[in-house]
Short mmCIF file of C-alpha atoms in Angstrom, two decimals:
data_model
loop_
_atom_site.label_atom_id
_atom_site.label_comp_id
_atom_site.label_asym_id
_atom_site.label_seq_id
_atom_site.Cartn_x
_atom_site.Cartn_y
_atom_site.Cartn_z
CA GLY B 5 -95.20 131.81 137.35
CA GLN B 6 -92.30 129.62 138.38
CA THR B 7 -91.50 125.91 138.25
CA TYR B 8 -89.57 124.33 141.13
CA TYR B 9 -88.03 120.87 141.31
CA ALA B 10 -87.22 118.94 144.47
CA ARG B 11 -85.89 115.53 145.45
CA ILE B 12 -87.47 113.95 148.50
CA LYS B 13 -87.22 110.69 150.43
CA ALA B 14 -88.57 109.21 153.64
CA ASN B 15 -86.19 108.52 156.52
CA SER B 16 -86.95 105.20 158.15
CA GLY B 17 -86.89 104.01 161.74
CA GLU B 18 -84.51 101.37 163.06
CA ASN B 19 -83.86 98.27 160.98
CA ILE B 20 -85.74 99.67 157.98
CA ASP B 21 -84.05 101.10 154.92
CA ASP B 22 -84.68 104.69 153.87
CA SER B 23 -86.85 105.15 150.79
CA GLN B 24 -85.38 105.96 147.41
CA TYR B 25 -85.31 109.57 146.25
CA THR B 26 -88.15 110.75 144.04
CA GLU B 27 -88.45 113.97 142.13
CA VAL B 28 -91.41 116.30 142.49
CA VAL B 29 -92.38 119.27 140.34
CA ILE B 30 -94.09 122.29 141.92
CA GLU B 31 -95.82 124.73 139.59
CA VAL B 32 -96.45 128.17 141.11
CA PRO B 33 -99.07 129.95 138.97
CA GLU B 34 -98.45 133.42 137.67
CA GLU B 35 -99.80 136.11 139.97
CA ASN B 36 -103.12 137.53 138.80
CA LEU B 37 -104.77 140.19 140.97
CA PHE B 38 -107.80 140.16 138.65
CA ASN B 39 -108.81 136.72 139.96
CA ASN B 40 -112.12 136.82 141.89
CA PHE B 41 -112.90 140.30 140.53
CA THR B 42 -113.71 139.57 136.87
CA ASN B 43 -117.44 140.11 137.50
CA LEU B 44 -116.61 143.75 138.28
CA ALA B 45 -114.83 144.29 134.96
CA GLY B 46 -116.77 145.22 131.85
CA VAL B 47 -118.33 147.79 129.59
CA VAL B 48 -120.28 150.61 131.28
CA GLY B 49 -120.76 153.00 128.35
CA PRO B 50 -119.75 153.55 124.71
CA GLN B 51 -116.13 152.37 124.52
CA THR B 52 -115.94 152.94 128.27
CA VAL B 53 -115.01 150.26 130.81
CA SER B 54 -114.59 149.61 134.50
CA ILE B 55 -111.78 147.40 135.85
CA ALA B 56 -111.34 145.88 139.34
CA TRP B 57 -108.56 143.99 141.15
CA LEU B 58 -107.51 143.05 144.68
CA PRO B 59 -107.85 146.26 146.75
CA GLN B 60 -104.83 147.88 148.41
CA SER B 61 -102.39 146.10 146.11
CA GLU B 62 -99.23 147.83 144.94
CA VAL B 63 -100.08 148.79 141.34
CA THR B 64 -99.29 151.82 139.20
CA HIS B 65 -101.08 151.54 135.87
CA LEU B 66 -103.13 149.49 133.42
CA VAL B 67 -102.17 148.65 129.85
CA PHE B 68 -104.84 147.91 127.23
CA ILE B 69 -103.43 145.93 124.31
CA ASN B 70 -105.14 145.47 120.95
CA GLY B 71 -102.80 143.86 118.45
CA GLY B 72 -99.81 146.17 118.16
CA ASP B 73 -101.58 149.11 119.80
CA GLU B 74 -101.19 149.84 123.52
CA LEU B 75 -102.92 152.33 125.79
CA GLU B 76 -101.44 153.06 129.22
CA VAL B 77 -103.84 154.27 131.92
CA PRO B 78 -102.48 155.52 135.29
CA ILE B 79 -104.01 154.38 138.60
CA GLY B 80 -104.48 156.98 141.35
CA GLU B 81 -103.97 156.50 145.10
CA GLU B 82 -107.70 156.25 145.88
CA GLU B 83 -108.14 153.75 143.04
CA VAL B 84 -105.30 151.65 144.45
CA SER B 85 -107.08 151.57 147.80
CA LEU B 86 -110.46 150.66 146.28
CA GLY B 87 -109.04 148.20 143.76
CA LYS B 88 -111.14 149.75 141.01
CA LYS B 89 -110.89 152.23 138.15
CA THR B 90 -113.99 153.34 136.26
CA GLY B 91 -114.72 155.53 133.25
CA ILE B 92 -111.77 154.32 131.18
CA GLU B 93 -112.34 155.44 127.60
CA LEU B 94 -110.91 153.22 124.88
CA PRO B 95 -110.23 154.04 121.22
CA GLU B 96 -112.19 151.18 119.66
CA ASN B 97 -115.48 149.30 120.07
CA ASN B 98 -116.20 145.65 119.29
CA VAL B 99 -112.63 144.69 120.11
CA MET B 100 -111.08 142.12 122.44
CA TYR B 101 -108.46 143.82 124.61
CA GLU B 102 -105.82 142.20 126.76
CA VAL B 103 -105.71 144.19 130.00
CA VAL B 104 -102.43 144.08 131.96
CA LEU B 105 -102.17 145.31 135.54
CA MET B 106 -98.71 146.70 136.30
CA ASN B 107 -96.60 147.80 139.24
CA GLY B 108 -93.84 149.74 137.54
CA ALA B 109 -92.25 147.23 135.18
CA ASN B 110 -93.76 144.18 136.94
CA THR B 111 -96.91 142.44 135.74
CA ARG B 112 -99.44 141.70 138.49
CA GLY B 113 -102.44 140.53 136.48
CA LYS B 114 -103.87 139.82 133.03
CA LEU B 115 -107.44 139.86 131.79
CA ASP B 116 -109.14 139.43 128.41
CA LEU B 117 -111.93 141.98 128.03
CA ASN B 118 -114.47 142.02 125.20
CA VAL B 119 -115.32 145.68 124.68
CA ARG B 120 -118.60 145.84 122.84
CA GLY B 121 -121.85 147.71 123.24
CA ASP B 122 -124.11 149.73 120.96
CA VAL B 123 -127.13 150.42 123.18
CA PHE B 124 -126.77 151.05 126.93
CA VAL B 125 -129.75 150.58 129.22
CA ASN B 126 -129.36 152.02 132.71
CA GLU B 127 -131.60 151.92 135.76
CA GLY B 128 -134.91 153.63 134.99
CA ASP B 129 -134.56 153.34 131.20
CA ASP B 130 -137.31 151.79 129.08
CA LEU B 131 -136.24 148.28 128.04
CA ASN B 132 -139.01 147.97 125.44
CA ALA B 133 -137.93 151.23 123.79
CA ALA B 134 -134.26 150.21 123.82
CA ILE B 135 -135.03 146.92 122.06
CA GLU B 136 -137.27 148.68 119.54
CA ALA B 137 -134.60 151.28 118.73
CA ALA B 138 -131.73 148.79 118.41
CA GLN B 139 -130.47 147.89 114.96
CA ALA B 140 -129.83 144.40 113.62
CA GLY B 141 -126.63 143.00 115.12
CA ASN B 142 -126.50 145.51 118.00
CA VAL B 143 -125.20 144.64 121.45
CA ILE B 144 -127.50 145.88 124.23
CA VAL B 145 -125.77 146.32 127.59
CA LEU B 146 -127.88 146.29 130.77
CA GLU B 147 -126.46 148.05 133.83
CA GLY B 148 -125.02 145.58 136.32
CA GLY B 149 -126.97 144.77 139.48
CA LYS B 150 -130.21 146.43 138.29
CA THR B 151 -133.63 145.04 137.35
CA PHE B 152 -135.17 145.65 133.93
CA VAL B 153 -138.75 144.88 132.95
CA HIS B 154 -140.12 144.18 129.49
CA GLU B 155 -143.79 145.17 129.58
CA GLY B 156 -145.85 142.51 127.83
CA SER B 157 -144.51 139.69 125.71
CA TRP B 158 -141.60 140.52 123.43
CA ASP B 159 -142.45 140.02 119.76
CA VAL B 160 -139.00 139.45 118.34
CA ALA B 161 -138.49 141.38 115.10
CA ALA B 162 -137.68 139.39 111.97
CA ALA B 163 -134.12 139.58 110.63
CA LYS B 164 -132.97 141.55 113.69
CA PRO B 165 -130.40 139.50 115.60
CA LEU B 166 -129.51 140.98 118.99
CA THR B 167 -127.08 140.32 121.82
CA PHE B 168 -127.86 141.25 125.43
CA VAL B 169 -124.94 141.62 127.85
CA GLY B 170 -125.03 142.22 131.59
CA GLY B 171 -122.72 145.00 132.70
CA PRO B 172 -120.21 144.59 135.54
CA GLY B 173 -121.44 144.38 139.13
CA GLU B 174 -121.74 142.29 142.27
CA GLU B 175 -125.00 140.82 140.89
CA LYS B 176 -126.10 140.05 137.36
CA PRO B 177 -128.71 142.44 135.97
CA VAL B 178 -132.23 140.98 135.93
CA PHE B 179 -134.05 140.69 132.57
CA SER B 180 -137.72 140.17 133.42
CA PHE B 181 -141.22 140.41 131.97
CA ASN B 182 -144.54 141.79 133.17
CA ASN B 183 -148.08 141.07 131.96
CA VAL B 184 -147.05 138.61 129.27
CA SER B 185 -149.62 137.73 126.61
CA GLY B 186 -150.94 134.20 126.82
CA SER B 187 -148.25 131.99 128.25
CA THR B 188 -145.06 133.09 126.49
CA ALA B 189 -142.50 135.74 127.36
CA ILE B 190 -141.14 135.99 123.82
CA THR B 191 -142.50 135.16 120.37
CA GLN B 192 -140.18 134.44 117.49
CA PRO B 193 -141.13 135.85 114.08
CA ASP B 194 -142.59 133.78 111.26
CA ALA B 195 -139.89 135.09 108.93
CA GLY B 196 -137.21 134.12 111.44
CA VAL B 197 -134.25 135.76 113.13
CA ALA B 198 -130.60 134.69 112.83
CA SER B 199 -129.69 134.78 116.52
CA LEU B 200 -130.49 135.93 120.03
CA GLU B 201 -127.71 135.83 122.59
CA PHE B 202 -127.87 136.48 126.36
CA LEU B 203 -124.65 136.91 128.37
CA ASN B 204 -124.19 137.48 132.12
CA LEU B 205 -127.90 138.00 132.87
CA HIS B 206 -130.52 136.71 135.29
CA ILE B 207 -133.46 135.92 133.01
CA THR B 208 -136.64 135.33 134.96
CA GLY B 209 -140.33 134.74 134.55
CA ALA B 210 -141.01 136.37 137.93
CA PRO B 211 -143.33 139.34 137.28
CA ALA B 212 -141.43 142.62 136.99
CA GLY B 213 -138.36 140.87 138.38
CA ASP B 214 -139.94 140.26 141.79
CA LEU B 215 -138.03 137.13 142.76
CA GLU B 216 -140.20 136.73 145.88
CA ALA B 217 -143.46 136.64 143.91
CA ALA B 218 -145.70 133.57 144.22
CA SER B 219 -145.07 130.88 141.61
CA SER B 220 -148.68 131.23 140.40
CA THR B 221 -147.72 134.66 139.01
CA TRP B 222 -144.65 133.51 137.05
CA ALA B 223 -144.68 133.55 133.25
CA PRO B 224 -145.32 129.93 132.23
CA HIS B 225 -142.74 129.78 129.39
CA PHE B 226 -139.83 131.76 128.00
CA ILE B 227 -140.94 130.53 124.55
CA ASN B 228 -144.23 128.77 123.86
CA ARG B 229 -144.67 128.74 120.10
CA ASN B 230 -147.48 127.08 118.18
CA GLY B 231 -147.36 127.59 114.43
CA THR B 232 -144.41 128.72 112.34
CA GLY B 233 -141.47 130.94 113.22
CA PHE B 234 -137.88 130.18 114.07
CA ILE B 235 -134.64 131.39 115.62
CA ASP B 236 -131.51 130.08 113.94
CA GLU B 237 -129.43 130.18 117.13
CA LEU B 238 -130.34 130.92 120.76
CA ILE B 239 -127.45 131.22 123.24
CA PHE B 240 -127.45 131.61 127.02
CA ASP B 241 -123.92 132.07 128.41
CA ASP B 242 -123.06 132.81 132.06
CA CYS B 243 -126.74 133.29 132.87
CA ILE B 244 -129.22 132.39 135.60
CA ILE B 245 -132.56 131.25 134.19
CA SER B 246 -135.28 131.01 136.82
CA ARG B 247 -138.96 131.15 137.74
CA PHE B 248 -140.71 130.13 134.57
CA GLY B 249 -143.72 128.21 135.82
CA ARG B 250 -143.84 125.38 133.30
CA ASN B 251 -140.67 125.22 131.21
CA LEU B 252 -138.05 127.18 129.28
CA MET B 253 -139.31 126.51 125.75
CA ARG B 254 -141.99 124.54 124.01
CA PHE B 255 -142.29 124.29 120.25
CA ARG B 256 -145.34 122.93 118.45
CA SER B 257 -146.61 122.67 114.89
CA SER B 258 -143.63 123.57 112.61
CA SER B 259 -141.82 126.16 114.76
CA GLY B 260 -138.30 125.68 116.04
CA MET B 261 -134.63 126.61 115.91
CA GLU B 262 -131.42 125.34 114.44
CA LYS B 263 -129.26 125.48 117.58
CA LEU B 264 -129.80 125.94 121.32
CA VAL B 265 -126.77 126.54 123.56
CA ILE B 266 -126.82 126.81 127.36
CA ASN B 267 -123.29 127.31 128.68
CA ASN B 268 -121.86 128.15 132.10
CA SER B 269 -125.36 128.82 133.41
CA ILE B 270 -127.82 127.85 136.15
CA VAL B 271 -131.30 126.71 135.10
CA ASP B 272 -133.59 126.77 138.14
CA PHE B 273 -137.20 125.56 137.95
CA ALA B 274 -137.60 124.90 141.67
CA GLY B 275 -140.99 125.95 143.01
CA GLY B 276 -142.83 126.01 139.70
CA ALA B 277 -145.32 123.56 138.26
CA GLY B 278 -142.50 121.96 136.28
CA ASP B 279 -145.04 119.94 134.31
CA TYR B 280 -143.04 120.10 131.08
CA HIS B 281 -139.46 119.17 130.37
CA VAL B 282 -137.12 122.17 130.26
CA VAL B 283 -137.11 121.91 126.45
CA VAL B 284 -140.01 120.36 124.48
CA THR B 285 -140.61 119.82 120.75
CA GLU B 286 -143.89 118.40 119.43
CA ASN B 287 -145.63 117.72 116.10
CA ASP B 288 -143.31 118.88 113.29
CA SER B 289 -141.36 121.38 115.39
CA TYR B 290 -137.62 121.00 115.84
CA ILE B 291 -134.36 121.96 117.51
CA THR B 292 -131.68 120.60 115.23
CA ASP B 293 -128.74 120.80 117.65
CA ILE B 294 -128.73 121.16 121.46
CA VAL B 295 -125.60 121.87 123.52
CA PHE B 296 -125.66 121.99 127.34
CA SER B 297 -122.21 122.65 128.82
CA ASN B 298 -120.69 123.69 132.17
CA SER B 299 -124.18 124.25 133.57
CA THR B 300 -126.41 123.24 136.49
CA PHE B 301 -130.05 122.18 136.05
CA TYR B 302 -132.55 121.53 138.83
CA GLY B 303 -136.19 121.69 139.85
CA SER B 304 -138.09 120.37 136.82
CA LYS B 305 -140.47 117.53 137.70
CA ARG B 306 -140.39 116.18 134.15
CA GLY B 307 -136.76 116.39 133.02
CA LEU B 308 -134.44 118.13 130.59
CA VAL B 309 -135.54 117.39 127.03
CA ARG B 310 -138.62 115.81 125.50
CA ASN B 311 -138.43 115.38 121.75
CA ASN B 312 -141.92 114.30 120.71
CA SER B 313 -141.48 115.62 117.20
CA ASN B 314 -141.73 113.91 113.83
CA VAL B 315 -138.63 115.78 112.62
CA PRO B 316 -135.21 114.12 112.99
CA GLN B 317 -132.71 115.87 115.27
CA ASN B 318 -129.02 116.08 114.45
CA SER B 319 -127.31 116.17 117.86
CA PHE B 320 -127.60 116.45 121.62
CA LEU B 321 -124.43 117.12 123.63
CA MET B 322 -124.26 117.46 127.40
CA GLU B 323 -120.87 117.94 129.03
CA TYR B 324 -119.49 119.14 132.36
CA CYS B 325 -123.01 119.62 133.73
CA THR B 326 -124.72 118.88 137.05
CA VAL B 327 -128.35 117.73 137.28
CA ASN B 328 -130.17 117.46 140.61
CA ASP B 329 -133.72 117.37 141.99
CA MET B 330 -135.17 116.52 138.58
CA VAL B 331 -137.66 113.96 137.23
CA ASP B 332 -140.74 112.73 139.05
CA ASN B 333 -141.98 109.12 139.20
CA GLY B 334 -142.60 107.57 135.80
CA ARG B 335 -140.72 110.31 133.94
CA TYR B 336 -137.43 110.39 132.04
CA LEU B 337 -134.61 112.90 132.12
CA ILE B 338 -134.39 112.84 128.32
CA GLU B 339 -137.00 111.47 125.89
CA MET B 340 -136.25 111.14 122.20
CA LYS B 341 -139.06 110.11 119.87
CA SER B 342 -137.61 111.20 116.55
CA PRO B 343 -134.34 109.79 115.17
CA ILE B 344 -131.18 111.56 116.30
CA THR B 345 -127.76 111.30 114.67
CA THR B 346 -125.59 111.90 117.75
CA ILE B 347 -126.25 111.94 121.48
CA ALA B 348 -123.35 112.29 123.91
CA PHE B 349 -122.68 112.85 127.62
CA ASN B 350 -119.27 113.83 128.90
CA ASN B 351 -118.15 114.34 132.52
CA CYS B 352 -121.58 115.06 134.01
CA ILE B 353 -122.91 114.58 137.55
CA PHE B 354 -126.46 113.24 137.90
CA GLY B 355 -127.85 113.66 141.40
CA ARG B 356 -131.15 112.67 142.97
CA THR B 357 -134.56 112.55 141.36
CA ILE B 358 -137.63 114.30 142.77
CA GLY B 359 -139.85 111.20 142.81
#
């Protein structure tokens, strides 16, 4: 990266004075050949990663930096041409590495890479069995660009927090369900679970991941809980959430969660019944804190949130989001029955309504 300074002025025609000089600053960003290829970088096996950059660039090696430790990995001629190196084995798991792309002594790109993964699910593997075998706190990595099917509804195990991560690829891996029980894809345990986190996934209610299936066959809800049971924190980050026929989650009776986060994601309810808000709480159910950030929402005929609960909510924050094709006649984007301490909108775009 370089900073350049210039002085410019306008030269006038006849009988008009020239303008005064003004100074301009031109910032040239640092070269980064990883740009536009970050979706192809990630974990593909235990402590094993794949890295991609602009093909046919002049590069010689990669450097993986973790604190004071550095690992240099050479790049072969074919890898230079393809702009990709796979099967790189690293010394540590659950570590954030800085990856530096080099041409001799010159830096040509930098990338932060979170290397974590305890259970790896590849095409043809049994997703149900992988979830059952995972230990509390494990990170489950799904192979990029593939479709995975959970047979039946997923009864989330108590006290077994899990993180699901989509592996690198041109397309996000699809996390889907088939033959769900009742109307819910997942059921949280009565005794509760600390967290569920989904990163870089396409989560869909389309049966067996068939994105062309008729909307009448979609799972109605991701969560539809009546009774007790809770999840402390549910996070969707860099995800696509689509094809749930009625809504994302509906809590009734005394079920709920402490915090819901949807970040850098697309929530698509186009084509479904959309007869519930995306998120609904009723009776004495609750979601204490809701954060929607850097995300796009569309397709629900009702709206985003309907709090029809008797339990006070702490906060609702929506920032850097886009909302379009939402809310039918006589409906509201957000309905709050119970008292709420803080509600805030920051730098959002609200487009057209459906009705």
